[in-house]
Amino acid sequence: MSIRQRHIAQLYLHGSLNEEQYGHVIELVSGITPHVQEMPPDAVQLDLTSALRYFGLSPYDVVQMTMMRLKALYGIDSSAGLAGNRMLAAMAADVSAPGETTWVPAEQAAAWLRPRPVTALPGIGRGTAATLGRYGLHHIGQLADLSPATLQRLLGAGTARLLAERARGHDPRPVLPREAADRLTADLVLDRDCLDPAERHRSVLGLADRIGQLLRAERRVAGRVTLTVRYADRSSSTRARTLPEATDHSPALAAAALGLLSSLGLQRARVRAFTLRADRLRPAADAFHQLSLDPADTRARAVEAAADRARRRFGPDAVRPAATARPARDSRGGGVSWPMAG
């Protein structure tokens, strides 16, 4: 039985991508091949082997198609390396200029590697390179020609064995798709551009409360929150914060989300929408909570549990934080009143 030749591509994404943009890239390339390994924030590896028959194209043409889609749909420039394994694909990507692809076919891999400096091999740092240099070993071809015993005396058994394999262009590692991140998301699209800091505060607070309700309903806790703010000109800003402890407690989520909002320094920005995402989720039973001597914390959690029971009985809007209430016109005198909130 013949072994099918692998075709691995590594793409470098040029420009400063935020988390949302990187997610768009992963979504796009996952439509080309399911074998995608994320390398945030600016790279991704694809195993194209099983995709070639579907598209009826050469490996090089599939890479070009991917790069053109990234540019056409998201305005993202990229460069790529294409080879028979992950190591060679990464090395080829390293020498590719923006918009270009370096293809190293399997039958040419040894010749392509030989003249390259030993520092181009993954795993060779300054110390190892200096040791090899003292013995006149400056190019990968020299390492490939060296006997395993000699290389072992110079570097030790483990390092020598790994570098000998890499110098010959061998890398059996598979492309390992990462499971989709488990997350919960709440968003709010405003009726008009928002310039009011108080309104922004209320909006983010409401989203945090909604995320907390979802987490508690599913008996899960979140380890990180991410806030994305979209502006009237369709641009956006994203900030993320890892929580001190995984939680489903709305005040803790709100504190983190409002901290992210403050860090953006929006000032006079015209805000159109907010998205709050909670990820790094796990079962609430597996989480811990730092006990507090402050009785206010215990009371807050008890009130939260009571509010959740009321929502389950009377609907999601039966109880909500008073701070999320928005001013309404008083029909009697045209002034401003505040709707009742739980």
GROMACS .gro file of C-alpha atoms in nm, residues 221 244-249 252 282 284-294 296-298 301:
model
   24
  221VAL     CA    1  -1.802   2.932   3.488
  244PRO     CA    2  -0.857   3.603   3.883
  245GLU     CA    3  -1.079   3.298   3.928
  246ALA     CA    4  -1.331   3.136   3.696
  247THR     CA    5  -1.676   3.263   3.787
  248ASP     CA    6  -2.045   3.289   3.698
  249HIS     CA    7  -2.101   3.581   3.939
  252ALA     CA    8  -1.733   3.988   3.899
  282ARG     CA    9  -1.574   2.470   3.246
  284ALA     CA   10  -1.913   2.510   3.782
  285ALA     CA   11  -1.861   2.198   3.994
  286ASP     CA   12  -1.493   2.197   3.891
  287ALA     CA   13  -1.431   2.559   3.991
  288PHE     CA   14  -1.324   2.706   4.323
  289HIS     CA   15  -1.429   3.029   4.493
  290GLN     CA   16  -1.206   3.220   4.730
  291LEU     CA   17  -1.398   3.249   5.054
  292SER     CA   18  -1.449   3.602   5.179
  293LEU     CA   19  -1.503   3.732   5.531
  294ASP     CA   20  -1.715   4.010   5.387
  296ALA     CA   21  -2.175   4.153   5.152
  297ASP     CA   22  -2.034   3.893   4.912
  298THR     CA   23  -2.254   3.622   5.060
  301ARG     CA   24  -2.473   3.579   4.578
   0.00000   0.00000   0.00000
